[in-house]
Tab-separated table of C-alpha atoms and ligand atoms in Angstrom:
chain	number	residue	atom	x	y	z
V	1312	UNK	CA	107.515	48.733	100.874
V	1313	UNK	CA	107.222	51.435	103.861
V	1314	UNK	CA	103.663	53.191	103.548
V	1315	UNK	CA	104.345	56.356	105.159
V	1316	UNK	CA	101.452	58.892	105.997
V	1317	UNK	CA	103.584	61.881	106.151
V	1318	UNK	CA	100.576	64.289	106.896
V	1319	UNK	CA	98.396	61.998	109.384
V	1320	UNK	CA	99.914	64.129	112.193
V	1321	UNK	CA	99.176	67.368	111.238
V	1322	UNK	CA	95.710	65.900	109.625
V	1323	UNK	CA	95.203	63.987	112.979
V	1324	UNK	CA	95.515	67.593	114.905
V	1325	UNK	CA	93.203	69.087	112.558
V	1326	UNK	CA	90.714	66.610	112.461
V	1327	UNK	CA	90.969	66.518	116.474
V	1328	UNK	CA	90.164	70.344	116.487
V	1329	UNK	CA	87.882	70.158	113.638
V	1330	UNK	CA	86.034	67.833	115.621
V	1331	UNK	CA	85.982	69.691	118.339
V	1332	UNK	CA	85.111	72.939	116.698
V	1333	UNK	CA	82.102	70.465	115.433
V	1334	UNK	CA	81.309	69.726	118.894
V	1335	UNK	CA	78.667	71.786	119.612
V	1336	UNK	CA	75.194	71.811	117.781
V	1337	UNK	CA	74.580	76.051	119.059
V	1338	UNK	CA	74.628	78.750	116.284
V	1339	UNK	CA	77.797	80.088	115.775
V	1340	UNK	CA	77.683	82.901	118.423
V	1341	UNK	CA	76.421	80.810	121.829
V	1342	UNK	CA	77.373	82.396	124.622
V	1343	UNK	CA	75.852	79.824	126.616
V	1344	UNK	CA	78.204	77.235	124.917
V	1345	UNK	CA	81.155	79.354	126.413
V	1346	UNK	CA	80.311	79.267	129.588
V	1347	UNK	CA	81.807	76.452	131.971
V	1348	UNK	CA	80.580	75.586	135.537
V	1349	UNK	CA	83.712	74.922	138.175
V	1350	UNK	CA	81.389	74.175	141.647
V	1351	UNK	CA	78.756	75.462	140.726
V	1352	UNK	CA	79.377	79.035	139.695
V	1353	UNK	CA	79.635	79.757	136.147
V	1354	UNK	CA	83.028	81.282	134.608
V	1355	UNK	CA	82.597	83.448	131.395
V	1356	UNK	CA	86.024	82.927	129.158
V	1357	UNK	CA	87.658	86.185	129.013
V	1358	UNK	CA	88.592	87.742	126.009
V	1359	UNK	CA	89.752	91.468	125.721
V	1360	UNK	CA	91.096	92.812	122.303
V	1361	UNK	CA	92.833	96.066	121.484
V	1362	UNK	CA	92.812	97.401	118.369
V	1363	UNK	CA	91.759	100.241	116.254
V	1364	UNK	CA	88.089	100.714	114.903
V	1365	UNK	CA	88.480	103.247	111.508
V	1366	UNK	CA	87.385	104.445	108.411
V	1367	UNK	CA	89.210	103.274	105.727
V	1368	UNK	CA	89.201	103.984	101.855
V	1369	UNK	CA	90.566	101.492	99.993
V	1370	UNK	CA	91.385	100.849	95.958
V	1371	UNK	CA	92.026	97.291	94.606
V	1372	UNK	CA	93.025	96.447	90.648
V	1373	UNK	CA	89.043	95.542	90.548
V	1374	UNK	CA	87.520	98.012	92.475
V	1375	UNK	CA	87.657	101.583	94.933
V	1376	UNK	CA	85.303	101.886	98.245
V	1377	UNK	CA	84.239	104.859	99.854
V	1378	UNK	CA	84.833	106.190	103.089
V	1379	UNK	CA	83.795	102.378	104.818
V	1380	UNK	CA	84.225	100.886	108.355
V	1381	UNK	CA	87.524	99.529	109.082
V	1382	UNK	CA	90.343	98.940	111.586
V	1383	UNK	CA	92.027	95.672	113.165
V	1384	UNK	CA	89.906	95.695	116.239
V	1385	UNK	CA	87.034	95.989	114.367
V	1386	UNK	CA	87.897	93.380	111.584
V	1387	UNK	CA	88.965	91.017	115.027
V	1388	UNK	CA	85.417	91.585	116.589
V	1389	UNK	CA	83.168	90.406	113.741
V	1390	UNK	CA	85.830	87.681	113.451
V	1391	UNK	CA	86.238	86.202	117.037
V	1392	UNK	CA	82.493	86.814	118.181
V	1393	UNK	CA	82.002	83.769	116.541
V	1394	UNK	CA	84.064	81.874	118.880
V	1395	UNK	CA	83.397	84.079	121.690
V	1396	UNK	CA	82.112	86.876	123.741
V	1397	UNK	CA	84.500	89.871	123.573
V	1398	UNK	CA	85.278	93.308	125.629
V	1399	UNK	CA	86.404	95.425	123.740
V	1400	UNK	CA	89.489	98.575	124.163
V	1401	UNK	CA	89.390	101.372	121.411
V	1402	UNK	CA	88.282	105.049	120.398
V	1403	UNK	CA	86.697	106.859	117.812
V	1404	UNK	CA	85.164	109.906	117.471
V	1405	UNK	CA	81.710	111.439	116.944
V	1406	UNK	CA	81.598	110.797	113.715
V	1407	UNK	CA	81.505	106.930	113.758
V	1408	UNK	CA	78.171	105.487	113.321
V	1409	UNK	CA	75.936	104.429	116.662
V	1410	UNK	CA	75.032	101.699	113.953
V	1411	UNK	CA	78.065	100.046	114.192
V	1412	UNK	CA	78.144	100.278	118.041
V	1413	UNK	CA	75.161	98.619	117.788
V	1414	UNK	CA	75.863	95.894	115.530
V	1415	UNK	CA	79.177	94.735	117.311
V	1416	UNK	CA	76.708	94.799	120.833
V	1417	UNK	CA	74.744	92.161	118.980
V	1418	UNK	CA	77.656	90.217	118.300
V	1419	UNK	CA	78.405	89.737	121.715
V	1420	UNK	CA	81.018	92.316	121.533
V	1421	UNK	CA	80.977	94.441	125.197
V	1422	UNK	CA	82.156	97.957	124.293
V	1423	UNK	CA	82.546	99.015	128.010
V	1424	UNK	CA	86.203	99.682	127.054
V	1425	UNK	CA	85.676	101.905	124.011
V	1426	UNK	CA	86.010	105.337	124.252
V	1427	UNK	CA	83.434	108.293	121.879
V	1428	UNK	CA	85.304	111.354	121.705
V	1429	UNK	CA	82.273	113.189	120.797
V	1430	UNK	CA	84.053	116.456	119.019
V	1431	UNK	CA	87.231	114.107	117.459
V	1432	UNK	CA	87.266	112.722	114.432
V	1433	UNK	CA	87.880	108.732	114.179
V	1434	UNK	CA	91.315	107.134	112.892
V	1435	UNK	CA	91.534	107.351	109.012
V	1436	UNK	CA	93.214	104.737	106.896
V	1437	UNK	CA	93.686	104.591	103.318
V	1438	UNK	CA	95.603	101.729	100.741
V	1439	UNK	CA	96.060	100.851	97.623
V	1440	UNK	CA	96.634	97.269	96.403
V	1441	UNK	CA	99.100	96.208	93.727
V	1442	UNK	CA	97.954	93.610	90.922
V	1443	UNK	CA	99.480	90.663	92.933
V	1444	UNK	CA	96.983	91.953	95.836
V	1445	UNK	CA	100.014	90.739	98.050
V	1446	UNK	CA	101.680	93.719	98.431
V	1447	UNK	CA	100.056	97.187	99.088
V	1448	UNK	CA	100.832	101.262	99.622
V	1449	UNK	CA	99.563	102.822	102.316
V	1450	UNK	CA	98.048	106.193	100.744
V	1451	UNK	CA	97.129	107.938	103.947
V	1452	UNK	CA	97.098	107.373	107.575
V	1453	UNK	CA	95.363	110.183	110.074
V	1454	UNK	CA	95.613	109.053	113.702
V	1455	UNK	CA	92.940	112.028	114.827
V	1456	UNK	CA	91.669	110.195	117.953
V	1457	UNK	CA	94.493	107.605	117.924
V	1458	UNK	CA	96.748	110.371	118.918
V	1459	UNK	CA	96.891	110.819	122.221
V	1460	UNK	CA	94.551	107.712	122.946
V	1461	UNK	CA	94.542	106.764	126.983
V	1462	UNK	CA	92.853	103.658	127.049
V	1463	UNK	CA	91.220	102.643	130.364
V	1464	UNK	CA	91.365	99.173	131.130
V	1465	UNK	CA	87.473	98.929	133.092
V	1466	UNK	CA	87.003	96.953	136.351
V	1467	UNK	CA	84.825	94.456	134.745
V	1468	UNK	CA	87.561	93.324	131.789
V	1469	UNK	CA	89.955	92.231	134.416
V	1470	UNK	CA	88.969	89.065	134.183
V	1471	UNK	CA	91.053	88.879	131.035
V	1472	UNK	CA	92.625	85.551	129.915
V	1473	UNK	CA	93.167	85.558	126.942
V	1474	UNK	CA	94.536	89.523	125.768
V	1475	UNK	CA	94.496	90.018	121.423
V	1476	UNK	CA	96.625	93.212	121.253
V	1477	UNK	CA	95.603	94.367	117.403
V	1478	UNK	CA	97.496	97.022	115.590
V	1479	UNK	CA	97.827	100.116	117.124
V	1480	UNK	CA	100.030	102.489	118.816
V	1481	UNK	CA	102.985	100.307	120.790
V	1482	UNK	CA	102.511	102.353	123.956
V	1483	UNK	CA	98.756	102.087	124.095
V	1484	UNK	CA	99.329	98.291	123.670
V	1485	UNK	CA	101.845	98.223	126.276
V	1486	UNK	CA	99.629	100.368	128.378
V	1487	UNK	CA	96.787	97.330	128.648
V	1488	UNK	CA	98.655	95.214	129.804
V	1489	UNK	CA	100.581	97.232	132.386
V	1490	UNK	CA	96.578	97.845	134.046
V	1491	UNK	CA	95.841	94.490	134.023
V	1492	UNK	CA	95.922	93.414	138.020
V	1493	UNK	CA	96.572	89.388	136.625
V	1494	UNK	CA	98.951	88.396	133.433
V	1495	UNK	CA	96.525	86.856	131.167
V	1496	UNK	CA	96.886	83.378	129.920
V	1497	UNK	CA	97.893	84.178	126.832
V	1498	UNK	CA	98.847	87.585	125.392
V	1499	UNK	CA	99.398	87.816	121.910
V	1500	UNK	CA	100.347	91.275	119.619
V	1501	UNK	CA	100.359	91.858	116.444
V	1502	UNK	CA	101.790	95.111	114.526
V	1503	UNK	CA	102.712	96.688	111.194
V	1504	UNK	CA	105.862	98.662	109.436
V	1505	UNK	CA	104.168	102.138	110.366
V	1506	UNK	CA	105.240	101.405	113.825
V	1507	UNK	CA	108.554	99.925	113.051
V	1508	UNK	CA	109.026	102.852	111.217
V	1509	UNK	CA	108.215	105.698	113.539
V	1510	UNK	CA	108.848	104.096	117.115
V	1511	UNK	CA	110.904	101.280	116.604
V	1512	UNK	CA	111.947	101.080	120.629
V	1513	UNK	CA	108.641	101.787	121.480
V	1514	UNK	CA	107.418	98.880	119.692
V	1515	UNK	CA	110.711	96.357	121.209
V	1516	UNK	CA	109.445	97.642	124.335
V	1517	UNK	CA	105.973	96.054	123.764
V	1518	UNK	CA	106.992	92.865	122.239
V	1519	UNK	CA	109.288	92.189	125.193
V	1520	UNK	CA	106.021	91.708	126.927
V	1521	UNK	CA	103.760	89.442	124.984
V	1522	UNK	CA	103.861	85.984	124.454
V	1523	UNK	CA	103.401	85.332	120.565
V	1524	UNK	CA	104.028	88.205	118.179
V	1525	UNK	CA	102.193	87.947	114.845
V	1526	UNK	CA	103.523	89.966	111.330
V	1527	UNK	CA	103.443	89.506	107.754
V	1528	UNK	CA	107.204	88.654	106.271
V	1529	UNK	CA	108.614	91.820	105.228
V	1530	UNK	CA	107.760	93.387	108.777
V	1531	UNK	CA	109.651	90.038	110.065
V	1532	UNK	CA	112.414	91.076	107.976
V	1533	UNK	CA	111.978	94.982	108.626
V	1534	UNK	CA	111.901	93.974	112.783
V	1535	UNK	CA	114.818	91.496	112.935
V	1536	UNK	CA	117.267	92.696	110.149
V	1537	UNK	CA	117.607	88.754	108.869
V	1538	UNK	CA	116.254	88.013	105.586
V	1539	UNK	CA	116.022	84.395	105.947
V	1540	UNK	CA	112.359	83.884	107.674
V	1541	UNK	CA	114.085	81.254	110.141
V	1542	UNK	CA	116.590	83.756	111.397
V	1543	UNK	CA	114.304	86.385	111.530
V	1544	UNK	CA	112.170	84.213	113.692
V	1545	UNK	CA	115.059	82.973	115.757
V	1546	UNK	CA	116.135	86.657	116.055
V	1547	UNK	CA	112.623	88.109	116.703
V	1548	UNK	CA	111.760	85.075	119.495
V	1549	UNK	CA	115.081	86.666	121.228
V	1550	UNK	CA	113.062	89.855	121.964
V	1551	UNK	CA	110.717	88.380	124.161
V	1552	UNK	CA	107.673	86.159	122.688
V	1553	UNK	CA	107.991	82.572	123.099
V	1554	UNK	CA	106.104	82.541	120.166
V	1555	UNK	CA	105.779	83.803	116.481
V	1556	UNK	CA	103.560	83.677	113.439
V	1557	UNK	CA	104.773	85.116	110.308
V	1558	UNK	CA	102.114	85.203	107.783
V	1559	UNK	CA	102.806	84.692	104.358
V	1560	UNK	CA	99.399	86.058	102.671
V	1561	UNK	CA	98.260	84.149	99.803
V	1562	UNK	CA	101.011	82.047	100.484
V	1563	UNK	CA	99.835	81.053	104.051
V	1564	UNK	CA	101.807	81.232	107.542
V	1565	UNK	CA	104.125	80.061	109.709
V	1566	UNK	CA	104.381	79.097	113.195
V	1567	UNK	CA	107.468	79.286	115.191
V	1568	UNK	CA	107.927	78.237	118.962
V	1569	UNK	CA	111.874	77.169	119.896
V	1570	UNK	CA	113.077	74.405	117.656
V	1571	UNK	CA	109.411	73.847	116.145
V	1572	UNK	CA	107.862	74.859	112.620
V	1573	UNK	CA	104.572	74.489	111.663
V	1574	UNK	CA	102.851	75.636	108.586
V	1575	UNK	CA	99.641	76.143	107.234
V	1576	UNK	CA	98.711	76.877	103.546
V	1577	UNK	CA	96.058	79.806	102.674
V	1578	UNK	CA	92.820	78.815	100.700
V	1579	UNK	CA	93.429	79.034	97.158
V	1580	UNK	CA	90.526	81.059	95.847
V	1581	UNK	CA	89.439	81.864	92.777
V	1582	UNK	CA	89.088	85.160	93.540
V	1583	UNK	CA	90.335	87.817	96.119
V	1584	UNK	CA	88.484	91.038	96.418
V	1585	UNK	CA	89.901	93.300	98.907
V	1586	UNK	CA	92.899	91.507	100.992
V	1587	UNK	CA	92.106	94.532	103.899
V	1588	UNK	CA	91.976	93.293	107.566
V	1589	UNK	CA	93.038	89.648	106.411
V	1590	UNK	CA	95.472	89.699	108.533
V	1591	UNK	CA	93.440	90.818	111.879
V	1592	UNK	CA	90.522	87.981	110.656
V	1593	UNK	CA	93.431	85.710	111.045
V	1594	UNK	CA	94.280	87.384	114.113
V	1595	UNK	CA	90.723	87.235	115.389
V	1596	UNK	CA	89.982	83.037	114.374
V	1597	UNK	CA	93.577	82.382	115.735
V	1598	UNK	CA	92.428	83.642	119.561
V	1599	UNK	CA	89.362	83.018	119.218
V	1600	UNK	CA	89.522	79.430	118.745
V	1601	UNK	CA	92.040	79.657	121.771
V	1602	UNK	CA	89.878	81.402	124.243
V	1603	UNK	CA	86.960	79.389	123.287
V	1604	UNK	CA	88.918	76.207	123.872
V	1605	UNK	CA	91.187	77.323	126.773
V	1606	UNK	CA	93.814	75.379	125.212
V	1607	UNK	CA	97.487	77.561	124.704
V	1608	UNK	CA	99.417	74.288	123.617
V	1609	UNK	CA	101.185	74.499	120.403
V	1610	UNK	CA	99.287	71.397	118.786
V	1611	UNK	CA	96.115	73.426	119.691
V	1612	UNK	CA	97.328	76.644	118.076
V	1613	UNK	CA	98.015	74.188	114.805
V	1614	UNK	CA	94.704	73.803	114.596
V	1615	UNK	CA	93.982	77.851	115.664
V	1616	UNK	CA	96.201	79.046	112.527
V	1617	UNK	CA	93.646	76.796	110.610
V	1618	UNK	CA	90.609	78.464	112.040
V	1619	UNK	CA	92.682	81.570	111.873
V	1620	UNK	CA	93.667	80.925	107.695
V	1621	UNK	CA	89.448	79.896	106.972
V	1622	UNK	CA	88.133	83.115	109.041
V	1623	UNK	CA	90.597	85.025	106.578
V	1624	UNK	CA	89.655	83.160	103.031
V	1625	UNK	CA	85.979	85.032	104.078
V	1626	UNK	CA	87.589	88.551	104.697
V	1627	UNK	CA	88.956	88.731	101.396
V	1628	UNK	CA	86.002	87.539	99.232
V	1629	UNK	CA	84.079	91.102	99.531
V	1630	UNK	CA	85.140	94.852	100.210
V	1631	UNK	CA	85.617	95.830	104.344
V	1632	UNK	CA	83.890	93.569	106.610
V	1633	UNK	CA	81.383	92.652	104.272
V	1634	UNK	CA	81.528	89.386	104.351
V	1635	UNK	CA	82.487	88.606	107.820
V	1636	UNK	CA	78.947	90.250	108.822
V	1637	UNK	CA	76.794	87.687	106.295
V	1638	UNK	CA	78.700	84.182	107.345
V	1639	UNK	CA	77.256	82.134	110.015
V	1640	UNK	CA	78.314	78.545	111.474
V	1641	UNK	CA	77.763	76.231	108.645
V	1642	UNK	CA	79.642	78.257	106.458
V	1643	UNK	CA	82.736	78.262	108.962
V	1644	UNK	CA	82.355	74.858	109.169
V	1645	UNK	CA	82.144	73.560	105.597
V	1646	UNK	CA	85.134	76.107	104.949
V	1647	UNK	CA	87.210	74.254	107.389
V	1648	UNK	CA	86.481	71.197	105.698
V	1649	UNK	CA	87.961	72.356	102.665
V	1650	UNK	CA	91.172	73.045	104.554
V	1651	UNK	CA	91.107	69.443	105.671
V	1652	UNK	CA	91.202	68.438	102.248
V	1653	UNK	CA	93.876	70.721	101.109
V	1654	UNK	CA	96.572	69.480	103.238
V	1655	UNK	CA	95.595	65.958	103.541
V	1656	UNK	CA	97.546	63.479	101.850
V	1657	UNK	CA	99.252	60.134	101.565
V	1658	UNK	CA	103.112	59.537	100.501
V	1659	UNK	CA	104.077	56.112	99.759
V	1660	UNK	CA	107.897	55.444	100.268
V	1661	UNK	CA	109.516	52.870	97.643
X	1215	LIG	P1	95.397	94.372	107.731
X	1215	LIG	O1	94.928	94.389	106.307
X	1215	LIG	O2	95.040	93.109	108.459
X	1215	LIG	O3	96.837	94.739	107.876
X	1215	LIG	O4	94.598	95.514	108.523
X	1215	LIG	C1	94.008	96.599	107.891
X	1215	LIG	C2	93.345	97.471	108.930
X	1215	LIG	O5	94.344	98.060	109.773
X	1215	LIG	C3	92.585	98.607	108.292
X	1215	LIG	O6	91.207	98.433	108.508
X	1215	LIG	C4	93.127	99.879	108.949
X	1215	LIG	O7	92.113	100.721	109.438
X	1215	LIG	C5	93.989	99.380	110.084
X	1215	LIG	N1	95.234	100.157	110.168
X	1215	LIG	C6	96.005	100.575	109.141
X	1215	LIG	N2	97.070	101.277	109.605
X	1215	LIG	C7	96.967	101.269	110.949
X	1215	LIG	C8	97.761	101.821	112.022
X	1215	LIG	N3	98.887	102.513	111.777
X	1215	LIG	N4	97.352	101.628	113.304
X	1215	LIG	C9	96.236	100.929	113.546
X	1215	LIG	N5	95.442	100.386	112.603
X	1215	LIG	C10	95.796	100.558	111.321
């Protein structure tokens, strides 16, 4: 009889970066931990991320919010300052709370690169999710200071190495990383059906440039044309990024890179509250574990799609970015256990 450990590979990987994850004893945010001393002088691991920073109004089969903070690079922030420092590209307008400035500050977050249009009003989404909480209608988008954003990469941010390009406008992505002086380490985009929908070549134009593209399944479909999720990758990888992740929501995602598939299951919970910004949490553990381990090989983004899947089992348990704000190490750390235990197992073959 052949005992055959199907999973010890994938479990080794994950027990490898769970480990290291463990590694240090500091509180979750240590930006001491992050820093690493080549002769002498110390070198701060770079991360910049793009994204929008909103107001959103959202209604769910179990509840309705008001008018509360949103947008992927905020829902990215409070995720990745847990991993590491950030500096941070965005806008909003006069209207968004000096509170919130303040809390991301805290974090860790450097908002050198965010812009206050004082008399503007900041970007306005609004969604409604269907029982399944998989699948959702957008109710309302207003760009106000999203419209004719500029962003202005600033002298101290390019240092960037590792470059999270959250959703927003395809140009204004593009436009990062044409002022970056140095091609990060590691660029990675991710984007939505708005886009594909009102500046499709725009948006090609962008993902020519980056090296792993990230979308849910129906914008993988929507982008390559190919309803079969391998094709779609195959077809997508053919634009430009070496890499792709196509996440599956409650059903997890998928990793792509040439020949090679990996996948990762999503936490089954007992409950999801409000699935908004899931997939920029995911966004935000994915890099974050990255940048904080300065590791880009595919076994180490196994384990960052793991980190990536726990950081967005918190997002959904509360409304906004509720719960990203209350959880601190320990909790990051026992959920990653659980993850261990979901996809470990033993296969004997008769
Ligand atoms: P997710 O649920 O991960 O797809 O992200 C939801 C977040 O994306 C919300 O907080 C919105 O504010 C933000 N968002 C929605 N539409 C757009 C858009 N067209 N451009 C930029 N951000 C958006």
């Amino acid at each position: 009889m052949l005992v055959w450990r199907a999973s010890s590979r994938s479990f080794f990987f994950l027990k490898y970066g769970l480990e290291r994850l463990k590694g240090t004893k500091k509180p979750c945010f240590a930006p001491n931990a992050l820093v690493s001393h080549t002769e002498n002088k110390p070198q701060i691991m770079s991360l910049v991320v793009v994204g929008s920073m909103a107001f959103d109004a959202i209604e769910t089969p179990f509840g309705k919010s008001d008018k509360i903070i949103g947008g992927a690079g905020t829902y990215i922030a409070w995720c990745a300052s847990n991993f590491t420092p950030i500096k941070q590209i965005s806008v909003v307008g006069g209207d968004f709370p000096d509170s919130e400035l303040a809390a991301l500050t805290a974090r860790g977050v450097d908002l050198e690169g965010v812009q206050i249009k004082k008399d503007e009003k900041t970007f306005f989404w609004s969604g409604k999710y269907h029982m399944d909480m998989n699948t959702r209608d957008t109710l309302d988008t207003q760009l106000n200071v999203l419209e004719n954003f500029q962003p202005v990469v600033p002298e101290s941010f390019q240092d960037c190495e590792f470059l999270m390009l959250g959703n927003l406008v395809p140009a204004v992505q593009r436009s990062v990383i044409e002022q970056l002086k140095n091609r990060p380490k590691l660029i990675i985009m991710d984007t939505m059906n708005f886009w594909m929908e009102i500046a499709m070549e725009e948006l090609k134009k962008t993902i020519a440039l980056v090296d792993l593209l990230m979308v849910n399944d129906s914008e993988a479909r929507q982008l390559s044309g190919e309803y079969s999720l391998v094709k779609a990758a195959k077809t997508i990888m053919g634009m430009g990024p070496k890499y792709l992740i196509i996440k599956k929501g409650e059903h997890g995602a998928l990793l792509f890179h040439g020949e090679k598939v990996f996948f990762a299951p999503a936490l089954p919970l007992e409950e999801v509250f409000d699935p908004t910004g899931a997939g920029d949490t995911f966004a935000g553990g994915f890099i974050g574990h990255l940048a904080k381990t300065k590791d880009i090989s595919f076994e180490n983004m196994k384990t960052a799609i793991i980190v990536g899947s726990a950081m967005a089992s918190f997002c959904v348990e509360k409304f906004g970015t509720q719960r990203l704000r209350e959880i601190n190490k320990a909790d990051i750390d026992a959920r990653l256990a659980e993850f261990v235990q979901l996809v470990n197992f033993d296969i004997d073959l008769v």
